[in-house]
PDB file of C-alpha atoms in Angstrom:
ATOM      1  CA  UNK A   1      14.635 -72.451 240.029  1.00 61.00           C
ATOM      2  CA  UNK A   2      11.477 -71.134 238.383  1.00 68.00           C
ATOM      3  CA  UNK A   3       8.481 -70.106 240.467  1.00 73.00           C
ATOM      4  CA  UNK A   4       5.019 -71.419 239.390  1.00 77.00           C
ATOM      5  CA  UNK A   5       4.141 -67.929 238.134  1.00 76.00           C
ATOM      6  CA  UNK A   6       7.324 -67.723 236.056  1.00 75.00           C
ATOM      7  CA  UNK A   7       6.659 -71.206 234.644  1.00 80.00           C
ATOM      8  CA  UNK A   8       3.137 -70.085 233.728  1.00 83.00           C
ATOM      9  CA  UNK A   9       4.516 -66.956 231.995  1.00 80.00           C
ATOM     10  CA  UNK A  10       7.123 -68.995 230.100  1.00 82.00           C
ATOM     11  CA  UNK A  11       4.502 -71.484 228.933  1.00 87.00           C
ATOM     12  CA  UNK A  12       2.285 -68.607 227.784  1.00 87.00           C
ATOM     13  CA  UNK A  13       5.258 -67.135 225.899  1.00 85.00           C
ATOM     14  CA  UNK A  14       5.932 -70.468 224.151  1.00 89.00           C
ATOM     15  CA  UNK A  15       2.224 -70.780 223.279  1.00 91.00           C
ATOM     16  CA  UNK A  16       2.264 -67.299 221.702  1.00 91.00           C
ATOM     17  CA  UNK A  17       5.449 -68.141 219.808  1.00 91.00           C
ATOM     18  CA  UNK A  18       3.884 -71.386 218.537  1.00 92.00           C
ATOM     19  CA  UNK A  19       0.759 -69.547 217.386  1.00 93.00           C
ATOM     20  CA  UNK A  20       2.743 -66.914 215.474  1.00 93.00           C
ATOM     21  CA  UNK A  21       4.910 -69.679 213.966  1.00 92.00           C
ATOM     22  CA  UNK A  22       1.767 -71.406 212.640  1.00 92.00           C
ATOM     23  CA  UNK A  23       0.366 -68.089 211.341  1.00 94.00           C
ATOM     24  CA  UNK A  24       3.678 -67.265 209.629  1.00 93.00           C
ATOM     25  CA  UNK A  25       3.821 -70.757 208.057  1.00 92.00           C
ATOM     26  CA  UNK A  26       0.187 -70.614 206.886  1.00 93.00           C
ATOM     27  CA  UNK A  27       0.475 -67.137 205.347  1.00 94.00           C
ATOM     28  CA  UNK A  28       3.670 -68.184 203.526  1.00 93.00           C
ATOM     29  CA  UNK A  29       1.841 -71.208 202.082  1.00 93.00           C
ATOM     30  CA  UNK A  30      -1.134 -69.054 201.043  1.00 94.00           C
ATOM     31  CA  UNK A  31       1.237 -66.582 199.396  1.00 94.00           C
ATOM     32  CA  UNK A  32       3.328 -69.167 197.532  1.00 92.00           C
ATOM     33  CA  UNK A  33       0.652 -71.731 196.685  1.00 92.00           C
ATOM     34  CA  UNK A  34      -2.394 -69.518 196.109  1.00 92.00           C
ATOM     35  CA  UNK A  35      -1.630 -65.806 195.672  1.00 93.00           C
ATOM     36  CA  UNK A  36       1.422 -66.126 193.364  1.00 93.00           C
ATOM     37  CA  UNK A  37      -0.254 -68.676 190.990  1.00 93.00           C
ATOM     38  CA  UNK A  38      -3.416 -66.517 190.953  1.00 93.00           C
ATOM     39  CA  UNK A  39      -1.318 -63.519 189.941  1.00 92.00           C
ATOM     40  CA  UNK A  40       0.640 -65.256 187.195  1.00 92.00           C
ATOM     41  CA  UNK A  41      -1.959 -67.721 185.865  1.00 92.00           C
ATOM     42  CA  UNK A  42      -5.206 -65.777 186.323  1.00 89.00           C
ATOM     43  CA  UNK A  43      -3.851 -62.225 186.186  1.00 87.00           C
ATOM     44  CA  UNK A  44      -5.197 -61.450 189.685  1.00 89.00           C
ATOM     45  CA  UNK A  45      -2.421 -59.183 190.983  1.00 90.00           C
ATOM     46  CA  UNK A  46      -4.674 -58.185 193.892  1.00 91.00           C
ATOM     47  CA  UNK A  47      -4.028 -61.630 195.446  1.00 91.00           C
ATOM     48  CA  UNK A  48      -0.331 -60.885 196.086  1.00 91.00           C
ATOM     49  CA  UNK A  49      -1.078 -57.262 196.974  1.00 91.00           C
ATOM     50  CA  UNK A  50      -3.230 -58.542 199.844  1.00 91.00           C
ATOM     51  CA  UNK A  51      -1.274 -61.634 200.917  1.00 92.00           C
ATOM     52  CA  UNK A  52       2.170 -60.016 200.567  1.00 91.00           C
ATOM     53  CA  UNK A  53       1.768 -57.435 203.373  1.00 90.00           C
ATOM     54  CA  UNK A  54      -0.150 -59.918 205.574  1.00 92.00           C
ATOM     55  CA  UNK A  55       2.690 -62.442 205.345  1.00 93.00           C
ATOM     56  CA  UNK A  56       5.240 -59.630 205.755  1.00 92.00           C
ATOM     57  CA  UNK A  57       3.678 -58.552 209.058  1.00 91.00           C
ATOM     58  CA  UNK A  58       3.419 -62.171 210.266  1.00 92.00           C
ATOM     59  CA  UNK A  59       7.088 -62.745 209.345  1.00 92.00           C
ATOM     60  CA  UNK A  60       8.239 -59.560 211.145  1.00 93.00           C
ATOM     61  CA  UNK A  61       6.264 -60.522 214.261  1.00 92.00           C
ATOM     62  CA  UNK A  62       7.850 -63.998 214.176  1.00 93.00           C
ATOM     63  CA  UNK A  63      11.371 -62.536 213.828  1.00 93.00           C
ATOM     64  CA  UNK A  64      10.700 -60.107 216.717  1.00 94.00           C
ATOM     65  CA  UNK A  65       9.513 -62.930 218.970  1.00 93.00           C
ATOM     66  CA  UNK A  66      12.437 -65.125 217.917  1.00 93.00           C
ATOM     67  CA  UNK A  67      14.954 -62.409 218.940  1.00 93.00           C
ATOM     68  CA  UNK A  68      13.103 -62.113 222.262  1.00 91.00           C
ATOM     69  CA  UNK A  69      13.134 -65.902 222.745  1.00 90.00           C
ATOM     70  CA  UNK A  70      16.856 -66.200 221.981  1.00 89.00           C
ATOM     71  CA  UNK A  71      17.736 -63.254 224.282  1.00 89.00           C
ATOM     72  CA  UNK A  72      15.788 -65.006 227.041  1.00 85.00           C
ATOM     73  CA  UNK A  73      18.247 -67.915 226.882  1.00 81.00           C
ATOM     74  CA  UNK A  74      17.675 -71.675 227.221  1.00 81.00           C
ATOM     75  CA  UNK A  75      18.046 -72.472 223.509  1.00 85.00           C
ATOM     76  CA  UNK A  76      21.000 -74.206 221.828  1.00 87.00           C
ATOM     77  CA  UNK A  77      22.674 -72.668 218.772  1.00 90.00           C
ATOM     78  CA  UNK A  78      21.447 -75.430 216.349  1.00 89.00           C
ATOM     79  CA  UNK A  79      17.882 -74.922 217.615  1.00 88.00           C
ATOM     80  CA  UNK A  80      18.121 -71.155 217.064  1.00 90.00           C
ATOM     81  CA  UNK A  81      19.521 -71.621 213.535  1.00 92.00           C
ATOM     82  CA  UNK A  82      16.746 -74.120 212.730  1.00 90.00           C
ATOM     83  CA  UNK A  83      14.033 -71.768 214.061  1.00 89.00           C
ATOM     84  CA  UNK A  84      15.442 -68.919 211.954  1.00 90.00           C
ATOM     85  CA  UNK A  85      15.988 -70.819 208.681  1.00 91.00           C
ATOM     86  CA  UNK A  86      12.681 -72.738 208.743  1.00 88.00           C
ATOM     87  CA  UNK A  87      10.754 -69.433 208.675  1.00 86.00           C
ATOM     88  CA  UNK A  88      11.958 -68.893 205.095  1.00 88.00           C
ATOM     89  CA  UNK A  89      10.873 -72.341 203.862  1.00 87.00           C
ATOM     90  CA  UNK A  90       7.287 -73.391 203.038  1.00 85.00           C
ATOM     91  CA  UNK A  91       6.027 -75.766 205.762  1.00 86.00           C
ATOM     92  CA  UNK A  92       8.982 -74.645 207.932  1.00 86.00           C
ATOM     93  CA  UNK A  93       6.618 -72.779 210.260  1.00 86.00           C
ATOM     94  CA  UNK A  94       4.898 -76.064 211.074  1.00 88.00           C
ATOM     95  CA  UNK A  95       8.232 -77.745 211.845  1.00 88.00           C
ATOM     96  CA  UNK A  96       9.051 -74.819 214.160  1.00 88.00           C
ATOM     97  CA  UNK A  97       5.680 -75.206 215.881  1.00 88.00           C
ATOM     98  CA  UNK A  98       6.592 -78.840 216.677  1.00 88.00           C
ATOM     99  CA  UNK A  99       9.978 -77.822 218.120  1.00 86.00           C
ATOM    100  CA  UNK A 100       8.238 -75.208 220.283  1.00 88.00           C
ATOM    101  CA  UNK A 101       5.597 -77.738 221.381  1.00 88.00           C
ATOM    102  CA  UNK A 102       8.389 -80.076 222.523  1.00 87.00           C
ATOM    103  CA  UNK A 103       9.895 -77.288 224.663  1.00 86.00           C
ATOM    104  CA  UNK A 104       6.432 -76.539 226.019  1.00 84.00           C
ATOM    105  CA  UNK A 105       5.974 -80.196 227.070  1.00 86.00           C
ATOM    106  CA  UNK A 106       9.423 -80.267 228.716  1.00 84.00           C
ATOM    107  CA  UNK A 107       8.661 -77.086 230.654  1.00 81.00           C
ATOM    108  CA  UNK A 108       5.198 -78.284 231.687  1.00 79.00           C
ATOM    109  CA  UNK A 109       6.521 -81.659 232.922  1.00 77.00           C
ATOM    110  CA  UNK A 110       6.664 -81.771 236.734  1.00 65.00           C
TER     111      UNK A 110
ATOM    112  CA  UNK B   1     -10.257 -35.896 210.937  1.00 73.00           C
ATOM    113  CA  UNK B   2      -9.544 -39.629 211.191  1.00 86.00           C
ATOM    114  CA  UNK B   3      -5.915 -38.855 210.322  1.00 89.00           C
ATOM    115  CA  UNK B   4      -5.552 -36.613 213.396  1.00 91.00           C
ATOM    116  CA  UNK B   5      -7.050 -39.254 215.697  1.00 92.00           C
ATOM    117  CA  UNK B   6      -4.651 -41.849 214.283  1.00 91.00           C
ATOM    118  CA  UNK B   7      -1.787 -39.395 214.764  1.00 91.00           C
ATOM    119  CA  UNK B   8      -2.761 -38.827 218.413  1.00 93.00           C
ATOM    120  CA  UNK B   9      -2.966 -42.601 219.010  1.00 93.00           C
ATOM    121  CA  UNK B  10       0.403 -43.109 217.307  1.00 93.00           C
ATOM    122  CA  UNK B  11       2.127 -40.396 219.381  1.00 93.00           C
ATOM    123  CA  UNK B  12       0.603 -41.712 222.647  1.00 94.00           C
ATOM    124  CA  UNK B  13       1.692 -45.284 221.841  1.00 93.00           C
ATOM    125  CA  UNK B  14       5.199 -44.126 220.840  1.00 93.00           C
ATOM    126  CA  UNK B  15       5.580 -42.226 224.137  1.00 93.00           C
ATOM    127  CA  UNK B  16       4.574 -45.330 226.143  1.00 93.00           C
ATOM    128  CA  UNK B  17       6.821 -47.560 224.025  1.00 92.00           C
ATOM    129  CA  UNK B  18       9.955 -45.393 224.165  1.00 92.00           C
ATOM    130  CA  UNK B  19       9.404 -44.691 227.876  1.00 92.00           C
ATOM    131  CA  UNK B  20       9.284 -48.421 228.607  1.00 92.00           C
ATOM    132  CA  UNK B  21      12.228 -49.057 226.290  1.00 91.00           C
ATOM    133  CA  UNK B  22      14.399 -46.468 228.034  1.00 90.00           C
ATOM    134  CA  UNK B  23      13.445 -47.725 231.488  1.00 90.00           C
ATOM    135  CA  UNK B  24      14.314 -51.310 230.534  1.00 90.00           C
ATOM    136  CA  UNK B  25      17.607 -50.341 228.898  1.00 88.00           C
ATOM    137  CA  UNK B  26      18.739 -48.118 231.781  1.00 87.00           C
ATOM    138  CA  UNK B  27      17.854 -50.807 234.350  1.00 84.00           C
ATOM    139  CA  UNK B  28      19.742 -53.495 232.423  1.00 84.00           C
ATOM    140  CA  UNK B  29      22.709 -51.149 231.976  1.00 81.00           C
ATOM    141  CA  UNK B  30      22.679 -50.500 235.754  1.00 77.00           C
ATOM    142  CA  UNK B  31      22.459 -54.272 236.335  1.00 74.00           C
ATOM    143  CA  UNK B  32      25.561 -54.811 234.188  1.00 67.00           C
ATOM    144  CA  UNK B  33      27.474 -52.364 236.372  1.00 63.00           C
ATOM    145  CA  UNK B  34      26.257 -53.916 239.649  1.00 58.00           C
ATOM    146  CA  UNK B  35      22.997 -52.455 240.871  1.00 54.00           C
ATOM    147  CA  UNK B  36      22.816 -51.696 244.584  1.00 54.00           C
ATOM    148  CA  UNK B  37      20.630 -53.855 246.828  1.00 60.00           C
ATOM    149  CA  UNK B  38      20.192 -57.506 247.726  1.00 65.00           C
ATOM    150  CA  UNK B  39      20.087 -60.163 244.987  1.00 67.00           C
ATOM    151  CA  UNK B  40      16.447 -61.008 245.738  1.00 70.00           C
ATOM    152  CA  UNK B  41      15.481 -57.324 245.446  1.00 71.00           C
ATOM    153  CA  UNK B  42      17.237 -57.055 242.083  1.00 71.00           C
ATOM    154  CA  UNK B  43      15.484 -60.192 240.783  1.00 77.00           C
ATOM    155  CA  UNK B  44      12.119 -58.881 242.023  1.00 78.00           C
ATOM    156  CA  UNK B  45      12.742 -55.556 240.262  1.00 80.00           C
ATOM    157  CA  UNK B  46      13.576 -57.398 237.010  1.00 82.00           C
ATOM    158  CA  UNK B  47      10.424 -59.514 237.334  1.00 81.00           C
ATOM    159  CA  UNK B  48       8.308 -56.383 237.798  1.00 84.00           C
ATOM    160  CA  UNK B  49       9.929 -54.703 234.788  1.00 86.00           C
ATOM    161  CA  UNK B  50       9.546 -57.850 232.688  1.00 86.00           C
ATOM    162  CA  UNK B  51       5.819 -57.945 233.529  1.00 85.00           C
ATOM    163  CA  UNK B  52       5.535 -54.225 232.679  1.00 88.00           C
ATOM    164  CA  UNK B  53       7.239 -54.916 229.365  1.00 90.00           C
ATOM    165  CA  UNK B  54       4.777 -57.700 228.514  1.00 88.00           C
ATOM    166  CA  UNK B  55       1.675 -55.773 229.545  1.00 88.00           C
ATOM    167  CA  UNK B  56       2.482 -52.177 228.564  1.00 91.00           C
ATOM    168  CA  UNK B  57       5.646 -51.640 226.499  1.00 92.00           C
ATOM    169  CA  UNK B  58       5.173 -54.475 223.974  1.00 92.00           C
ATOM    170  CA  UNK B  59       1.464 -53.726 223.315  1.00 93.00           C
ATOM    171  CA  UNK B  60       2.408 -50.018 222.964  1.00 93.00           C
ATOM    172  CA  UNK B  61       4.960 -50.996 220.310  1.00 93.00           C
ATOM    173  CA  UNK B  62       2.284 -52.950 218.414  1.00 92.00           C
ATOM    174  CA  UNK B  63      -0.152 -49.993 218.576  1.00 93.00           C
ATOM    175  CA  UNK B  64       2.615 -47.606 217.442  1.00 93.00           C
ATOM    176  CA  UNK B  65       3.367 -49.892 214.474  1.00 92.00           C
ATOM    177  CA  UNK B  66      -0.300 -50.350 213.543  1.00 91.00           C
ATOM    178  CA  UNK B  67      -1.247 -46.680 213.826  1.00 91.00           C
ATOM    179  CA  UNK B  68       2.001 -45.633 212.107  1.00 91.00           C
ATOM    180  CA  UNK B  69       1.389 -47.891 209.096  1.00 90.00           C
ATOM    181  CA  UNK B  70      -2.232 -46.672 208.876  1.00 90.00           C
ATOM    182  CA  UNK B  71      -1.028 -43.043 208.984  1.00 91.00           C
ATOM    183  CA  UNK B  72       1.561 -43.673 206.263  1.00 91.00           C
ATOM    184  CA  UNK B  73      -1.087 -45.279 204.038  1.00 89.00           C
ATOM    185  CA  UNK B  74      -3.704 -42.572 204.661  1.00 89.00           C
ATOM    186  CA  UNK B  75      -1.208 -39.758 204.163  1.00 88.00           C
ATOM    187  CA  UNK B  76       0.378 -41.540 201.147  1.00 89.00           C
ATOM    188  CA  UNK B  77       3.794 -41.123 202.728  1.00 90.00           C
ATOM    189  CA  UNK B  78       5.246 -44.446 201.480  1.00 90.00           C
ATOM    190  CA  UNK B  79       8.120 -43.753 199.101  1.00 89.00           C
ATOM    191  CA  UNK B  80       9.278 -40.610 200.947  1.00 92.00           C
ATOM    192  CA  UNK B  81      12.955 -40.761 201.878  1.00 94.00           C
ATOM    193  CA  UNK B  82      12.326 -39.476 205.423  1.00 94.00           C
ATOM    194  CA  UNK B  83       9.813 -42.288 206.074  1.00 94.00           C
ATOM    195  CA  UNK B  84      12.138 -44.946 204.643  1.00 94.00           C
ATOM    196  CA  UNK B  85      14.927 -43.731 206.964  1.00 95.00           C
ATOM    197  CA  UNK B  86      12.506 -43.560 209.885  1.00 95.00           C
ATOM    198  CA  UNK B  87      11.313 -47.124 209.208  1.00 95.00           C
ATOM    199  CA  UNK B  88      14.921 -48.382 209.224  1.00 96.00           C
ATOM    200  CA  UNK B  89      15.475 -46.810 212.660  1.00 96.00           C
ATOM    201  CA  UNK B  90      12.140 -48.143 213.953  1.00 95.00           C
ATOM    202  CA  UNK B  91      13.149 -51.659 212.810  1.00 94.00           C
ATOM    203  CA  UNK B  92      16.418 -51.304 214.731  1.00 95.00           C
ATOM    204  CA  UNK B  93      14.624 -50.009 217.853  1.00 95.00           C
ATOM    205  CA  UNK B  94      12.102 -52.862 217.634  1.00 95.00           C
ATOM    206  CA  UNK B  95      14.929 -55.418 217.413  1.00 95.00           C
ATOM    207  CA  UNK B  96      16.645 -53.775 220.416  1.00 94.00           C
ATOM    208  CA  UNK B  97      13.352 -53.949 222.280  1.00 95.00           C
ATOM    209  CA  UNK B  98      13.170 -57.717 221.606  1.00 94.00           C
ATOM    210  CA  UNK B  99      16.708 -58.157 222.980  1.00 93.00           C
ATOM    211  CA  UNK B 100      15.905 -56.082 226.097  1.00 93.00           C
ATOM    212  CA  UNK B 101      12.627 -57.909 226.639  1.00 92.00           C
ATOM    213  CA  UNK B 102      14.307 -61.340 226.454  1.00 90.00           C
ATOM    214  CA  UNK B 103      17.153 -60.182 228.719  1.00 89.00           C
ATOM    215  CA  UNK B 104      14.652 -58.916 231.311  1.00 88.00           C
ATOM    216  CA  UNK B 105      12.942 -62.335 231.301  1.00 86.00           C
ATOM    217  CA  UNK B 106      16.294 -64.065 231.806  1.00 85.00           C
ATOM    218  CA  UNK B 107      17.268 -61.717 234.650  1.00 85.00           C
ATOM    219  CA  UNK B 108      13.862 -62.163 236.300  1.00 82.00           C
ATOM    220  CA  UNK B 109      14.580 -65.895 236.649  1.00 77.00           C
ATOM    221  CA  UNK B 110      17.776 -65.527 238.598  1.00 68.00           C
ATOM    222  CA  UNK B 111      20.463 -63.071 239.574  1.00 62.00           C
ATOM    223  CA  UNK B 112      23.259 -65.286 238.242  1.00 59.00           C
ATOM    224  CA  UNK B 113      23.360 -64.711 234.452  1.00 61.00           C
ATOM    225  CA  UNK B 114      25.722 -62.068 233.161  1.00 73.00           C
ATOM    226  CA  UNK B 115      24.573 -59.288 230.853  1.00 78.00           C
ATOM    227  CA  UNK B 116      26.413 -58.624 227.566  1.00 81.00           C
ATOM    228  CA  UNK B 117      28.550 -55.508 228.022  1.00 83.00           C
ATOM    229  CA  UNK B 118      27.272 -53.869 224.803  1.00 87.00           C
ATOM    230  CA  UNK B 119      23.849 -53.470 226.456  1.00 87.00           C
ATOM    231  CA  UNK B 120      25.367 -50.675 228.576  1.00 87.00           C
ATOM    232  CA  UNK B 121      25.371 -48.437 225.497  1.00 89.00           C
ATOM    233  CA  UNK B 122      21.794 -49.186 224.473  1.00 91.00           C
ATOM    234  CA  UNK B 123      20.158 -46.244 226.357  1.00 92.00           C
ATOM    235  CA  UNK B 124      22.261 -43.800 224.306  1.00 92.00           C
ATOM    236  CA  UNK B 125      21.434 -45.638 221.078  1.00 93.00           C
ATOM    237  CA  UNK B 126      17.721 -45.377 221.918  1.00 93.00           C
ATOM    238  CA  UNK B 127      17.972 -41.642 222.684  1.00 93.00           C
ATOM    239  CA  UNK B 128      19.890 -41.021 219.438  1.00 94.00           C
ATOM    240  CA  UNK B 129      17.373 -43.081 217.439  1.00 94.00           C
ATOM    241  CA  UNK B 130      14.378 -41.262 218.923  1.00 93.00           C
ATOM    242  CA  UNK B 131      16.033 -37.853 218.333  1.00 94.00           C
ATOM    243  CA  UNK B 132      16.714 -38.673 214.658  1.00 94.00           C
ATOM    244  CA  UNK B 133      13.139 -39.959 214.208  1.00 94.00           C
ATOM    245  CA  UNK B 134      11.690 -36.771 215.749  1.00 93.00           C
ATOM    246  CA  UNK B 135      13.822 -34.649 213.410  1.00 93.00           C
ATOM    247  CA  UNK B 136      12.853 -36.699 210.340  1.00 94.00           C
ATOM    248  CA  UNK B 137       9.134 -36.561 211.150  1.00 92.00           C
ATOM    249  CA  UNK B 138       8.957 -32.869 212.108  1.00 92.00           C
ATOM    250  CA  UNK B 139      11.441 -31.310 209.640  1.00 90.00           C
ATOM    251  CA  UNK B 140      10.989 -33.865 206.807  1.00 90.00           C
ATOM    252  CA  UNK B 141      14.350 -32.837 205.318  1.00 87.00           C
ATOM    253  CA  UNK B 142      14.212 -35.355 202.435  1.00 82.00           C
TER     254      UNK B 142
END
């Protein structure tokens, strides 16, 4: 049985995970839909030189938090696989954010 | 001058990070071999450690990463073999930290869940990793 403080901490953890999932998804979209075309169509290589490391850091942070989330337990294997694979797919970060929001609602329900 | 300040920040953050990492790993290893004391005391200890991890060890890891990347860029160290090897070990230590952090959260909830037996060896892996990193950074053999 979770104490109110533990429930609060878990909800905060899910909120952080959702935020990083949205950041990871957005930076991937910016990289694929804006920076890469700018590089190849307009010759602006600087676009990928900036967006590449930003997305890389966001992706690493997401992976770190995902390992932490999985080690904390309470997630089924299909959910874990979905959370991992969607991070590689454009718009996948937004799907992950919805999955995390559902868990957040379940945890917040009295 | 800025380089030295960054270096000091990086070393301070690394000390806090590895200290927290070792504490967490040793506590979890002790938990997997039956820690002495009442169940409620053990859970309370895990909760305290989990909070410490969230408020001190994890932010220290982020500062160590940030300052480390800034140092590597300022010093133009990217491309050196020693740094590439060091980064690989730091990735592994960061992943281990995520596992320990999640396990602490799980153990803070209740005393019931079992701990994977491989976690007993993690303190030695951390010590070996830190020793190799120190050697790579100080000696720069490659």
